[in-house]
Structure formats: C-alpha cells, structure tokens
Coordinates of C-alpha atoms in Angstrom, one line a residue:
Chain A
M1 CA 18.8 151.8 90.5
S2 CA 20.0 150.8 93.9
I3 CA 17.6 150.7 96.7
S4 CA 19.9 149.1 99.3
L5 CA 19.2 149.9 102.9
F6 CA 22.4 150.1 104.9
I7 CA 23.0 149.2 108.5
G8 CA 19.7 149.4 110.2
S9 CA 19.3 150.5 113.8
S10 CA 18.7 147.4 115.9
S11 CA 16.3 146.9 118.7
I12 CA 19.1 145.5 120.8
G13 CA 21.0 147.9 122.9
T14 CA 24.3 148.4 121.3
S15 CA 24.3 152.2 121.1
N16 CA 27.5 152.3 123.3
S17 CA 29.6 150.9 120.5
L18 CA 27.9 152.6 117.6
K19 CA 29.5 155.9 118.0
F20 CA 29.1 156.8 114.3
L21 CA 25.6 155.5 114.1
S22 CA 23.5 158.1 115.9
P23 CA 21.8 160.6 113.7
A24 CA 23.5 163.9 114.0
S25 CA 20.2 165.5 115.1
K26 CA 20.4 163.5 118.4
T27 CA 23.9 164.6 119.1
G28 CA 25.9 167.6 118.3
S29 CA 24.8 169.8 121.2
F30 CA 27.7 171.8 122.4
P31 CA 28.9 172.4 125.9
P32 CA 28.0 175.7 127.6
S33 CA 31.5 175.6 129.1
S34 CA 33.2 176.4 125.8
S35 CA 34.8 179.8 125.8
N36 CA 35.8 179.3 122.2
S37 CA 33.5 180.9 119.8
I38 CA 34.6 179.2 116.6
T39 CA 31.5 177.8 114.8
F40 CA 31.7 174.0 114.2
H41 CA 32.5 173.6 110.6
R42 CA 30.1 171.0 109.1
K43 CA 30.8 171.2 105.4
K44 CA 32.1 167.7 105.1
V45 CA 31.3 166.1 108.4
S46 CA 27.6 165.7 108.7
Q47 CA 27.5 162.8 111.2
G48 CA 29.0 161.5 114.3
S49 CA 29.7 164.7 116.3
L50 CA 31.2 164.4 119.7
V51 CA 28.4 163.9 122.2
I52 CA 28.4 166.3 125.0
K53 CA 25.2 166.9 127.0
A54 CA 24.6 170.5 128.2
S55 CA 24.3 169.5 131.8
G56 CA 27.1 167.8 133.8
S57 CA 29.4 168.0 130.8
E58 CA 31.8 170.4 132.4
K59 CA 32.6 168.0 135.2
K60 CA 32.9 165.1 132.9
V61 CA 35.3 167.0 130.7
E62 CA 37.3 168.0 133.7
L63 CA 37.5 164.4 135.0
L64 CA 38.7 163.4 131.5
L65 CA 41.3 166.1 131.4
D66 CA 42.5 165.1 134.9
S67 CA 42.9 161.5 133.7
I68 CA 45.5 162.4 131.1
K69 CA 49.1 161.9 132.1
W70 CA 50.4 165.3 131.0
D71 CA 54.2 165.5 130.9
N72 CA 56.3 167.9 132.9
K73 CA 55.5 170.6 130.4
G74 CA 51.8 169.9 130.6
L75 CA 51.7 168.2 127.2
A76 CA 50.7 165.0 125.6
V77 CA 51.3 163.8 122.0
A78 CA 48.3 164.4 119.8
I79 CA 48.0 162.7 116.4
A80 CA 45.4 163.8 113.8
Q81 CA 44.1 160.9 111.6
N82 CA 41.7 161.0 108.6
V83 CA 38.6 159.2 109.7
D84 CA 37.9 157.9 106.2
T85 CA 41.3 156.9 104.9
G86 CA 43.2 156.3 108.1
A87 CA 46.0 158.6 106.9
I88 CA 48.0 160.2 109.7
L89 CA 47.7 163.9 108.9
M90 CA 50.0 165.5 111.4
Q91 CA 51.3 165.2 114.9
G92 CA 51.5 167.9 117.5
F93 CA 51.2 168.3 121.2
A94 CA 48.0 169.0 123.2
S95 CA 47.9 170.8 126.5
R96 CA 44.9 170.5 128.8
E97 CA 43.4 173.7 127.2
A98 CA 44.1 172.4 123.7
L99 CA 42.3 169.1 124.3
A100 CA 39.4 171.0 126.0
A101 CA 39.2 173.3 123.0
T102 CA 39.1 170.3 120.6
I103 CA 36.3 168.7 122.6
S104 CA 34.3 171.9 122.6
T105 CA 34.9 173.1 119.1
H106 CA 35.4 169.8 117.3
K107 CA 38.4 171.3 115.5
A108 CA 41.8 169.7 116.1
T109 CA 43.6 172.1 118.4
F110 CA 47.2 171.9 119.6
Y111 CA 49.6 173.7 121.9
S112 CA 52.3 175.4 119.8
R113 CA 55.6 175.0 121.6
S114 CA 57.3 177.6 119.5
R115 CA 54.7 180.2 120.0
S116 CA 53.7 179.1 123.5
S117 CA 50.0 179.3 122.7
L118 CA 47.0 177.3 121.6
W119 CA 46.9 176.7 117.8
T120 CA 43.9 175.4 116.0
K121 CA 44.9 173.7 112.8
G122 CA 43.3 175.7 110.0
E123 CA 43.0 179.0 111.8
T124 CA 45.2 180.6 109.0
S125 CA 44.7 178.2 106.1
K126 CA 41.1 177.4 106.8
N127 CA 42.0 173.7 106.4
F128 CA 40.5 172.7 109.7
I129 CA 40.4 169.1 110.9
N130 CA 36.9 168.4 111.9
V131 CA 37.1 166.0 114.8
I132 CA 34.5 163.3 115.0
D133 CA 35.9 161.4 118.0
I134 CA 39.0 161.5 120.2
F135 CA 40.9 158.4 121.4
L136 CA 43.2 158.0 124.4
D137 CA 45.8 155.3 124.6
C138 CA 46.2 152.7 127.4
D139 CA 48.8 154.9 129.2
R140 CA 46.7 158.0 128.8
D141 CA 49.6 160.0 127.5
S142 CA 48.8 159.9 123.7
I143 CA 45.8 161.2 121.9
I144 CA 44.2 160.6 118.5
Y145 CA 42.1 163.3 116.9
L146 CA 40.0 161.2 114.5
G147 CA 38.5 163.6 112.0
K148 CA 37.9 164.9 108.5
P149 CA 40.3 167.5 107.0
D150 CA 38.8 170.4 105.0
G151 CA 41.9 170.3 102.8
P152 CA 45.6 169.6 102.8
T153 CA 47.0 169.5 106.3
C154 CA 50.6 170.2 105.8
H155 CA 51.8 173.8 105.6
T156 CA 53.7 172.8 102.4
G157 CA 50.4 172.0 100.7
S158 CA 50.8 168.3 101.0
E159 CA 47.8 166.2 102.1
T160 CA 49.7 165.1 105.1
C161 CA 53.0 166.1 106.8
Y162 CA 54.5 162.6 106.2
Y163 CA 56.0 162.6 102.7
V164 CA 59.6 161.7 103.3
S165 CA 60.0 157.9 102.8
V166 CA 63.2 156.4 104.3
N167 CA 63.0 153.7 101.6
D168 CA 63.2 156.3 98.9
Y169 CA 65.8 158.3 100.8
L170 CA 68.1 155.3 101.1
K171 CA 67.6 154.5 97.4
G172 CA 68.7 158.0 96.6
S173 CA 65.3 159.1 95.2
E174 CA 64.3 162.7 95.2
V175 CA 61.7 163.6 97.9
K176 CA 58.3 164.1 96.3
K177 CA 55.5 165.6 98.2
N178 CA 52.9 163.3 96.7
M179 CA 54.8 160.3 98.1
L180 CA 52.8 160.1 101.2
A181 CA 52.9 157.4 103.8
L182 CA 50.2 155.3 102.1
T183 CA 48.6 152.3 103.5
T184 CA 47.8 149.4 101.1
L185 CA 44.6 150.6 99.6
Y186 CA 45.9 154.1 98.9
S187 CA 49.2 152.8 97.7
L188 CA 47.2 150.7 95.2
E189 CA 45.1 153.7 94.3
F190 CA 48.2 155.8 93.7
T191 CA 49.7 153.1 91.5
I192 CA 46.5 153.0 89.4
S193 CA 46.8 156.8 89.0
Q194 CA 50.3 156.4 87.8
R195 CA 49.3 153.8 85.2
Q196 CA 46.7 156.2 84.0
A197 CA 49.2 159.1 83.8
E198 CA 51.5 156.8 81.7
L199 CA 48.8 155.9 79.2
G200 CA 50.0 158.5 76.6
A201 CA 53.6 157.4 76.7
I202 CA 55.2 155.1 74.1
E203 CA 55.8 151.7 75.5
N204 CA 57.9 148.7 74.7
G205 CA 56.0 145.5 74.9
K206 CA 52.6 144.8 76.1
P207 CA 50.9 147.3 78.4
S208 CA 50.2 146.2 82.0
W209 CA 46.9 144.7 82.9
T210 CA 45.9 147.9 84.7
K211 CA 46.5 149.9 81.6
R212 CA 44.6 147.5 79.5
L213 CA 41.6 147.8 81.9
L214 CA 41.9 151.6 81.9
L215 CA 41.9 151.7 78.0
D216 CA 39.1 149.1 77.5
Q217 CA 35.8 149.9 79.3
K218 CA 34.2 146.7 77.9
L219 CA 37.0 144.5 79.3
L220 CA 36.9 146.4 82.6
C221 CA 33.2 146.0 83.1
S222 CA 33.2 142.3 82.1
K223 CA 35.9 141.7 84.7
I224 CA 34.0 143.5 87.4
R225 CA 30.9 141.4 86.7
E226 CA 33.0 138.3 86.5
E227 CA 34.8 138.9 89.8
A228 CA 31.6 139.8 91.6
D229 CA 30.2 136.5 90.4
E230 CA 33.3 134.6 91.5
L231 CA 33.1 136.3 94.9
C232 CA 29.4 135.1 95.2
R233 CA 30.4 131.6 94.2
T234 CA 32.9 131.4 97.1
L235 CA 29.8 131.5 99.3
E236 CA 27.4 129.6 97.1
E237 CA 29.9 126.8 96.5
N238 CA 31.3 126.9 100.0
E239 CA 34.9 127.6 98.8
N240 CA 37.6 128.2 101.4
K241 CA 38.5 131.5 103.1
S242 CA 41.5 132.2 101.0
R243 CA 39.5 132.0 97.8
A244 CA 37.0 134.5 99.3
A245 CA 39.8 136.9 100.2
A246 CA 41.3 136.6 96.8
E247 CA 38.0 137.1 95.0
A248 CA 37.2 140.1 97.2
A249 CA 40.6 141.5 96.3
D250 CA 39.8 141.1 92.6
V251 CA 36.4 142.9 93.1
L252 CA 38.1 145.7 95.0
F253 CA 41.0 146.2 92.5
H254 CA 38.8 146.2 89.4
S255 CA 36.3 148.5 91.1
M256 CA 39.1 150.9 91.9
V257 CA 40.2 150.9 88.2
L258 CA 36.6 151.9 87.3
L259 CA 36.6 154.6 90.0
K260 CA 39.8 156.0 88.5
N261 CA 38.2 156.0 85.1
K262 CA 35.3 158.0 86.7
D263 CA 37.8 160.3 88.6
V264 CA 36.3 159.2 91.9
T265 CA 38.6 158.7 94.9
L266 CA 38.3 155.9 97.4
E267 CA 38.0 158.6 100.1
E268 CA 34.8 159.8 98.4
V269 CA 33.4 156.3 98.5
L270 CA 34.2 155.9 102.1
Q271 CA 32.6 159.2 102.9
V272 CA 29.4 157.9 101.3
L273 CA 29.6 154.8 103.5
R274 CA 30.2 156.9 106.6
Q275 CA 27.3 159.1 105.9
R276 CA 25.1 156.1 105.2
F277 CA 25.9 153.9 108.1
S278 CA 25.5 156.8 110.5
R279 CA 21.7 156.6 109.8
S280 CA 19.2 153.9 110.3
G281 CA 18.1 151.9 107.3
I282 CA 14.8 153.7 107.2
E283 CA 16.4 157.1 107.3
E284 CA 18.8 156.0 104.6
K285 CA 15.9 154.9 102.4
N286 CA 13.9 158.0 102.9
S287 CA 16.9 160.2 102.3
R288 CA 17.3 158.9 98.8
S289 CA 15.5 160.9 96.2
Chain B
M1 CA 38.4 130.8 88.2
S2 CA 40.1 134.1 88.3
I3 CA 43.2 134.8 86.2
S4 CA 43.5 138.5 86.8
L5 CA 46.9 140.0 86.5
F6 CA 47.4 142.8 88.9
I7 CA 49.5 145.9 88.5
G8 CA 52.1 145.1 85.8
S9 CA 55.5 146.5 85.9
S10 CA 55.8 149.3 83.4
S11 CA 58.6 150.0 81.0
I12 CA 58.5 153.6 82.1
G13 CA 60.7 154.5 85.0
T14 CA 58.5 154.8 88.0
S15 CA 60.3 152.7 90.4
N16 CA 61.0 155.6 92.7
S17 CA 57.4 155.8 93.7
L18 CA 56.6 152.1 93.7
K19 CA 58.1 151.3 97.0
F20 CA 55.9 148.3 97.6
L21 CA 56.2 147.0 94.1
S22 CA 59.7 145.6 94.0
P23 CA 60.0 141.9 94.4
A24 CA 61.6 141.1 97.8
S25 CA 64.3 139.2 96.0
K26 CA 65.6 142.4 94.6
T27 CA 65.6 144.2 97.9
G28 CA 65.7 143.0 101.5
S29 CA 69.5 142.9 101.7
F30 CA 70.5 144.0 105.2
P31 CA 73.1 146.5 106.2
P32 CA 76.4 145.2 107.4
S33 CA 76.4 148.0 109.9
S34 CA 73.8 146.3 112.0
S35 CA 74.9 145.2 115.3
N36 CA 71.5 143.9 116.1
S37 CA 71.3 140.1 115.5
I38 CA 67.6 139.8 115.6
T39 CA 66.5 137.9 112.5
F40 CA 64.0 139.7 110.4
H41 CA 60.6 138.1 110.9
R42 CA 59.1 137.5 107.5
K43 CA 56.1 135.4 108.5
K44 CA 53.6 137.9 107.3
V45 CA 55.5 140.5 105.4
S46 CA 56.9 138.9 102.3
Q47 CA 57.3 142.1 100.2
G48 CA 58.5 145.6 100.3
S49 CA 61.4 145.5 102.7
L50 CA 63.4 148.6 103.5
V51 CA 66.0 148.8 100.8
I52 CA 69.5 149.2 102.1
K53 CA 72.5 148.4 99.9
A54 CA 75.6 146.9 101.5
S55 CA 77.9 149.6 100.3
G56 CA 77.5 153.2 101.2
S57 CA 74.4 152.5 103.3
E58 CA 76.1 153.3 106.6
K59 CA 76.8 156.9 105.5
K60 CA 73.3 157.4 104.1
V61 CA 71.8 156.1 107.3
E62 CA 74.0 158.5 109.3
L63 CA 73.0 161.4 107.1
L64 CA 69.4 160.5 107.6
L65 CA 69.8 160.2 111.4
D66 CA 71.5 163.6 111.3
S67 CA 68.6 165.2 109.5
I68 CA 66.1 164.4 112.3
K69 CA 65.4 167.2 114.8
W70 CA 65.9 165.3 118.0
D71 CA 64.5 167.1 121.0
N72 CA 66.7 168.1 124.0
K73 CA 66.4 164.5 125.3
G74 CA 67.5 163.2 122.0
L75 CA 64.1 161.8 121.1
A76 CA 61.4 162.2 118.4
V77 CA 57.8 161.0 118.4
A78 CA 57.5 157.6 116.7
I79 CA 54.0 156.3 115.6
A80 CA 53.5 152.7 114.6
Q81 CA 50.8 152.3 111.9
N82 CA 49.4 149.1 110.4
V83 CA 50.3 149.2 106.7
D84 CA 47.1 147.3 105.6
T85 CA 44.4 148.9 107.8
G86 CA 45.9 152.2 108.6
A87 CA 45.2 151.6 112.3
I88 CA 47.5 153.6 114.7
L89 CA 48.9 150.7 116.8
M90 CA 50.9 152.6 119.4
Q91 CA 53.1 155.7 119.9
G92 CA 56.4 155.9 121.6
F93 CA 59.6 157.8 121.2
A94 CA 62.6 157.0 119.0
S95 CA 66.2 157.9 119.8
R96 CA 68.9 157.9 117.2
E97 CA 69.8 154.4 118.1
A98 CA 66.2 153.2 118.1
L99 CA 65.6 154.6 114.6
A100 CA 68.9 153.0 113.4
A101 CA 67.8 149.7 114.9
T102 CA 64.4 149.9 113.2
I103 CA 66.1 150.6 109.9
S104 CA 68.5 147.7 110.2
T105 CA 66.2 145.1 111.8
H106 CA 62.9 146.1 110.2
K107 CA 61.3 145.8 113.7
A108 CA 59.7 148.8 115.3
T109 CA 62.1 149.9 118.0
F110 CA 61.6 152.7 120.5
Y111 CA 63.5 154.3 123.4
S112 CA 61.9 153.5 126.7
R113 CA 61.9 156.6 128.8
S114 CA 61.0 154.7 131.9
R115 CA 63.8 152.1 131.5
S116 CA 66.3 154.4 129.8
S117 CA 67.0 151.8 127.1
L118 CA 66.1 150.6 123.6
W119 CA 63.0 148.6 123.4
T120 CA 61.9 146.5 120.5
K121 CA 58.1 146.1 120.5
G122 CA 57.5 142.4 120.7
E123 CA 60.8 141.4 122.4
T124 CA 58.7 140.0 125.3
S125 CA 55.3 139.3 123.7
K126 CA 56.8 138.2 120.3
N127 CA 54.2 140.5 118.7
F128 CA 56.7 142.4 116.6
I129 CA 55.8 145.2 114.2
N130 CA 57.5 144.3 111.0
V131 CA 58.4 147.7 109.4
I132 CA 58.0 148.0 105.7
D133 CA 58.8 151.7 105.3
I134 CA 59.5 154.7 107.6
F135 CA 58.1 158.2 107.0
L136 CA 59.4 161.5 108.4
D137 CA 57.3 164.6 108.7
C138 CA 57.9 168.0 107.2
D139 CA 59.6 169.2 110.4
R140 CA 61.7 166.1 110.7
D141 CA 60.7 165.6 114.3
S142 CA 57.9 163.0 113.9
I143 CA 58.3 159.5 112.5
I144 CA 55.8 156.8 111.2
Y145 CA 56.8 153.2 111.4
L146 CA 54.6 151.7 108.7
G147 CA 54.4 148.0 109.2
K148 CA 52.6 144.7 109.8
P149 CA 52.0 143.6 113.4
D150 CA 52.4 139.9 114.3
G151 CA 49.6 140.2 116.8
P152 CA 47.9 142.6 119.2
T153 CA 50.2 145.6 119.9
C154 CA 48.9 146.7 123.3
H155 CA 50.2 145.2 126.5
T156 CA 46.6 144.8 127.5
G157 CA 46.0 142.4 124.6
S158 CA 44.1 144.9 122.6
E159 CA 44.9 145.2 118.9
T160 CA 46.0 148.8 119.4
C161 CA 46.6 151.0 122.4
Y162 CA 43.9 153.4 121.5
Y163 CA 40.7 152.0 122.9
V164 CA 39.3 154.8 125.1
S165 CA 36.8 156.9 123.1
V166 CA 36.1 160.4 124.4
N167 CA 32.7 160.2 122.8
D168 CA 31.9 157.1 124.8
Y169 CA 33.5 158.5 128.0
L170 CA 31.4 161.6 127.9
K171 CA 28.3 159.6 127.3
G172 CA 29.1 157.5 130.4
S173 CA 29.8 154.3 128.5
E174 CA 32.0 151.7 130.0
V175 CA 35.4 151.5 128.4
K176 CA 35.7 148.4 126.2
K177 CA 38.9 147.2 124.8
N178 CA 37.4 146.2 121.5
M179 CA 36.2 149.8 120.9
L180 CA 39.2 150.9 119.0
A181 CA 39.8 154.1 117.1
L182 CA 38.3 152.7 113.9
T183 CA 38.3 154.5 110.6
T184 CA 35.3 154.3 108.3
L185 CA 35.8 150.9 106.7
Y186 CA 36.7 149.1 110.0
S187 CA 33.9 150.8 111.9
L188 CA 31.6 149.4 109.2
E189 CA 33.2 146.0 109.5
F190 CA 32.8 146.1 113.3
T191 CA 29.1 147.0 112.9
I192 CA 28.5 144.1 110.5
S193 CA 30.1 141.9 113.2
Q194 CA 27.7 143.2 115.8
R195 CA 24.8 142.5 113.5
Q196 CA 26.0 139.0 113.1
A197 CA 26.4 138.5 116.9
E198 CA 22.9 139.8 117.4
L199 CA 21.3 137.3 115.0
G200 CA 20.3 134.8 117.6
A201 CA 18.5 137.4 119.8
I202 CA 14.8 138.0 119.8
E203 CA 13.8 141.1 118.0
N204 CA 10.9 143.5 117.9
G205 CA 10.1 144.4 114.4
K206 CA 11.8 143.7 111.1
P207 CA 15.5 142.8 111.2
S208 CA 17.9 145.3 109.7
W209 CA 19.0 145.1 106.1
T210 CA 22.4 143.8 107.2
K211 CA 20.9 141.0 109.2
R212 CA 18.6 140.0 106.4
L213 CA 21.7 139.8 104.1
L214 CA 23.6 137.8 106.7
L215 CA 20.6 135.4 107.0
D216 CA 19.9 135.0 103.3
Q217 CA 22.7 133.9 101.1
K218 CA 20.6 134.1 98.0
L219 CA 19.5 137.6 98.7
L220 CA 23.1 138.6 99.5
C221 CA 24.6 137.2 96.3
S222 CA 21.8 138.6 94.1
K223 CA 22.6 142.1 95.6
I224 CA 26.4 141.7 95.1
R225 CA 25.8 140.8 91.4
E226 CA 23.2 143.6 91.0
E227 CA 25.5 146.3 92.6
A228 CA 28.5 145.2 90.5
D229 CA 26.3 145.6 87.5
E230 CA 25.1 149.0 88.6
L231 CA 28.7 150.1 89.2
C232 CA 29.6 149.0 85.7
R233 CA 26.6 150.9 84.3
T234 CA 27.9 154.2 85.8
L235 CA 30.7 153.8 83.4
E236 CA 28.8 152.3 80.4
E237 CA 26.0 154.9 80.6
N238 CA 28.2 157.8 81.6
E239 CA 26.5 158.5 84.9
N240 CA 27.9 161.2 87.2
K241 CA 30.6 160.8 89.8
S242 CA 28.4 160.7 92.8
R243 CA 26.4 157.8 91.3
A244 CA 29.7 155.9 90.8
A245 CA 30.8 156.6 94.4
A246 CA 27.4 155.4 95.7
E247 CA 27.5 152.2 93.6
A248 CA 31.0 151.5 94.6
A249 CA 29.9 152.0 98.3
D250 CA 27.1 149.5 97.6
V251 CA 29.5 146.9 96.1
L252 CA 31.9 147.4 99.0
F253 CA 29.3 147.1 101.7
H254 CA 27.6 144.0 100.3
S255 CA 31.0 142.3 99.6
M256 CA 31.9 143.0 103.3
V257 CA 28.8 141.2 104.4
L258 CA 29.8 138.2 102.3
L259 CA 33.3 138.4 103.8
K260 CA 31.8 138.4 107.3
N261 CA 29.7 135.3 106.3
K262 CA 33.0 133.6 105.2
D263 CA 34.8 134.8 108.4
V264 CA 37.3 136.7 106.3
T265 CA 38.5 140.1 107.5
L266 CA 39.2 143.2 105.4
E267 CA 42.7 143.1 106.6
E268 CA 43.2 139.7 105.0
V269 CA 41.8 141.0 101.7
L270 CA 44.2 144.0 101.9
Q271 CA 47.1 141.7 102.6
V272 CA 46.3 139.7 99.5
L273 CA 46.3 143.0 97.5
R274 CA 49.6 144.1 99.0
Q275 CA 51.2 140.8 98.2
R276 CA 49.9 141.0 94.6
F277 CA 50.7 144.5 93.7
S278 CA 54.2 144.1 95.0
R279 CA 54.9 141.8 92.0
S280 CA 54.7 142.4 88.4
G281 CA 51.8 141.1 86.5
I282 CA 53.8 138.2 85.0
E283 CA 55.1 137.1 88.3
E284 CA 51.6 137.3 89.7
K285 CA 50.3 135.1 86.9
N286 CA 53.1 132.6 87.3
S287 CA 52.7 132.4 91.0
R288 CA 49.1 131.2 90.7
S289 CA 48.9 127.5 90.6

C-alpha cells in the first residue's frame, strides 16, 4: 500500500505562486457583487477555486475589467482550456459582463455575438466548464479560462470543438469527431486505444509491441518494473540527461498501457494529482483511509 | 539497457488517425504553390509534418481556405499551442493568406492588425513555432496551430503570453512572468522546482515529502521502484480503477522528482515519446545504437 505524502506546504512564503495549493476551505468565498445566482458546481473540481475576498473585491474586479483591452465591440477572445489535459475545449468571446460573470460564478461565460447576450457554456447541456483560474495575455486582449469540463464541450457531442485536422483533410481522410487536436501524451493514449480496439482482428505478421503488452499482463508488468529500475539507475549511476528522459518515456509509455488495460484515462490520473497537490502533505496523509 | 519497441505499425488500415505516426520521409513534401521561400525549420520537429502532395494540393488548400468562416475583416482567431505540453503559447488572427502561409511553410503565421500585414511568429526573434498540424473548430471560425516552439513565444521573453493570473491579481500578488497558465502536470513540475529552489533555506519543522525525496536519492529510488510495483499489482491482483489511477499518480510524481534531480523537463520526455511513436516499432529498434 502506498503511503506517499505529496507536495507538503512549506514554511517559506511561496503562496503567491501556489495557486492550486491552498486548501479549498481557505478560499472559495464568493463575491457579494455577483448578481448571478448560479450555484458553483463542485462535482469535479474540489480544489483551487478563484480567490475573491468578500471585502474590496468589487473594486479589484472592476480594476481588472478596466485593464482589459476590449475591442470596438467591447469583446476579447476567450479560450477555454482543460486544466488537467491542456486540451483547448472551445473559443468564444468575452464581454466585460461575461468575464465578470465567470469570475463570480466560476463557470466559463461568453458573449454570444449571434444572440447578443451572455451565454454560460452548459446552461442548456449542463456540461459546464468549472473555471479554476483565468489568465490574461501580455496585451490584455486575450483570456484563458482554465477549468474542468463536466462533459463534452462541443454542441456536436465531441469532447472539444477542434476535430477537423488539416493534415487529414489534405490527405483526403474523412472527418471524424474523435480525431481531436491531441497533444503528445493524448495522441499516444489514443494510439494505445486503437491498438486495443484492433486486438480481435486477424493480423498478418507479428503484432506490434503495444499489442503484445496489452495481451500479456506478465510481460507488461515485468517491463514496468524493469523500466522503473532503469530510470532509477540513471540517477544512481549518474547517467546522462538523455538517458533519464528516455527511461522516463519508457516508464510513462508502459504505465499508460497498464492504465488502458485497467480502463483508466490519463485525465483521471491527473485529476488525482491535482487533488493531491492542492493539499499539504499532512492533509493528504490524513485524507487517506 | 532498454530495448523497448514503441507503437508498432499495424497491418490494419489506421493511417488516417495516426497523423503523427508516419515517418517524415514519407511526408514532408512541400507544395509547389508556396511563394514563401522560408526554409522549414526542422531543428526540433523531426516528425509529423503537414502532408501536402505536389499534385492537386493547391485546389485542396483553396477548398479548405474557402471553408473557413472569415469574419467581416477576413480574419479568424488563431491559437498557437505547444504540441508536447499543451501550453497555449499565443493567440492572434489568421487571414486567408496567413493560414495558407502556415500550411505551406509549417511556421505559425498571423495577420497583424496593427501593421496590416502577414506576420510569421519568429521572423524577428527566430523563435518560430513549427506547426505539425492545424485544427479547425466545429464552426470553422477558430484555428489551432499545433506545433513546437523554438524558444519563448512572448515578446517579453516569457515562454507563453499568458502570465497574468486573475487568482493572483485578486489576491494582490505581484505579476510574475514565470507564473504561466499551467495545466496540472506542469503546475506540479513547477512546484517541484520551487521545492528544489528552497532546499538551501532554513526551515522550521520537518521538510516536505518532496524536499526529502530531492535530498535523499536512496529514498527516492526506493519509492519509484515501490510505486511501480504497486501499479503492477493493481493489474496482477485485479484492484479497482481508482487504485490504479492513484498508483499511476504515485509513479508519475516520484518519476518527476527524479527528473528534476537530473534537470530533465517533462517536455523533453514528451519530445522523446513523440519522436518514438512517430516511427514503427522496427524503425525505432533499428534507430537505437
């Protein structure tokens, strides 16, 4: 059984930068200025709420809103990003009121140009995007809503709105909604899923290494233990950086094959990490049953 | 020594979806229609180039450009994202010509509204964003340039343009350019860096678990081996999914502490993975010395 303590809170003042590390109980108080009565949805996001103190918050929010370079229609680009996977979920526009609503309700809110009104993503589908922090760019005219979606973001049912690959289009491939804009880790996870889906099919020649691992638990586990050992040896035997990177890649890949076998996604693993490192080590230890 | 073969090429036709899996030698031919003479910068991105065949490509590109819903200024939002980490690097606007240039040169190109001209990110700083694929959203009015940056993207020298946290602002914290919009894994990596930076400081009380691991190689390696073993046992002993997610989180966290000790970033590990799984297993094996 694991008894690891994760990131402990330090006696050195670094709280400024540890925006995900404060226990939710110390934060999460909501501004009295909010006219929006939507209850903050906490099903999936238990940590790292936007920190707004009851007193003086209104003025600070106003100053923040004043600092944005709204365009001549009073809008700025707003990009919603999954805090765990980094996937860009959707892009819309925020008005001053939309950003204020997002700050107060913690739900990604946009200005709908077609309907000329505020629009909270999820108000119809219930797939809200629970915003944990908001980032502004250097020019103050572009906004990231960093949050956790309750479900698929796209109105088509796709996880994200970005499922048309120009590579595929130019190759003449059909557009598939599961072909999302995947970064390296999730592209690899998707490929492992494909190998798993192909397991029943008749093959010519030897199955791929991934398939062999998926079919042979003993082989898979022996590889995970071996790769972990090799990663350790890069430290113990003072091997070079590129060896360490290669062995960590081995550990990660083989662990991902095991996760696929257990039907666990990387996103679920990252959610565990986020929830752990948002507590102090002691709290983490005590929270384990 | 590791002799792992990564994702092998399958005999089953799945090439549509394996956009990062084709050897560069089979792709990477550039369109004759390109009037842009910039040489594609391949320093970091050795695989997965945009696939454009010499014949018929012009028409396909034109059809693609026609399918975009350009706004009344002829622009669409273009977001540059790091293919390995998922970090949103910057956001600008693309015109028809800017998107065409990005497709042909593989370098993220925008339309500068202030200068009323095309602008290739990196043309001054040499920090190009080497585009591996481009994604369009469901409405065809928002574009992701998924690529690998040669260096910091922001004109301020910051890795990305998004370094102003609304959480921090509302708490009254000073804006720091290293406080990027970090997703879970990179937020954790940053925290481990902080713990390492604090190692020299005088502490009251017991150091955090992370610091203990950073200070004690023997402890760290014993934990990595132990956690890898526990991850394997979730499969061997048929433990539940949440145990598997928790043990994978343990393996990942402890491996990240080792990587910090070796001064290796997660991005470097992901780059190794991307370069590996873009080859067939055989090629991967043969490429190892």
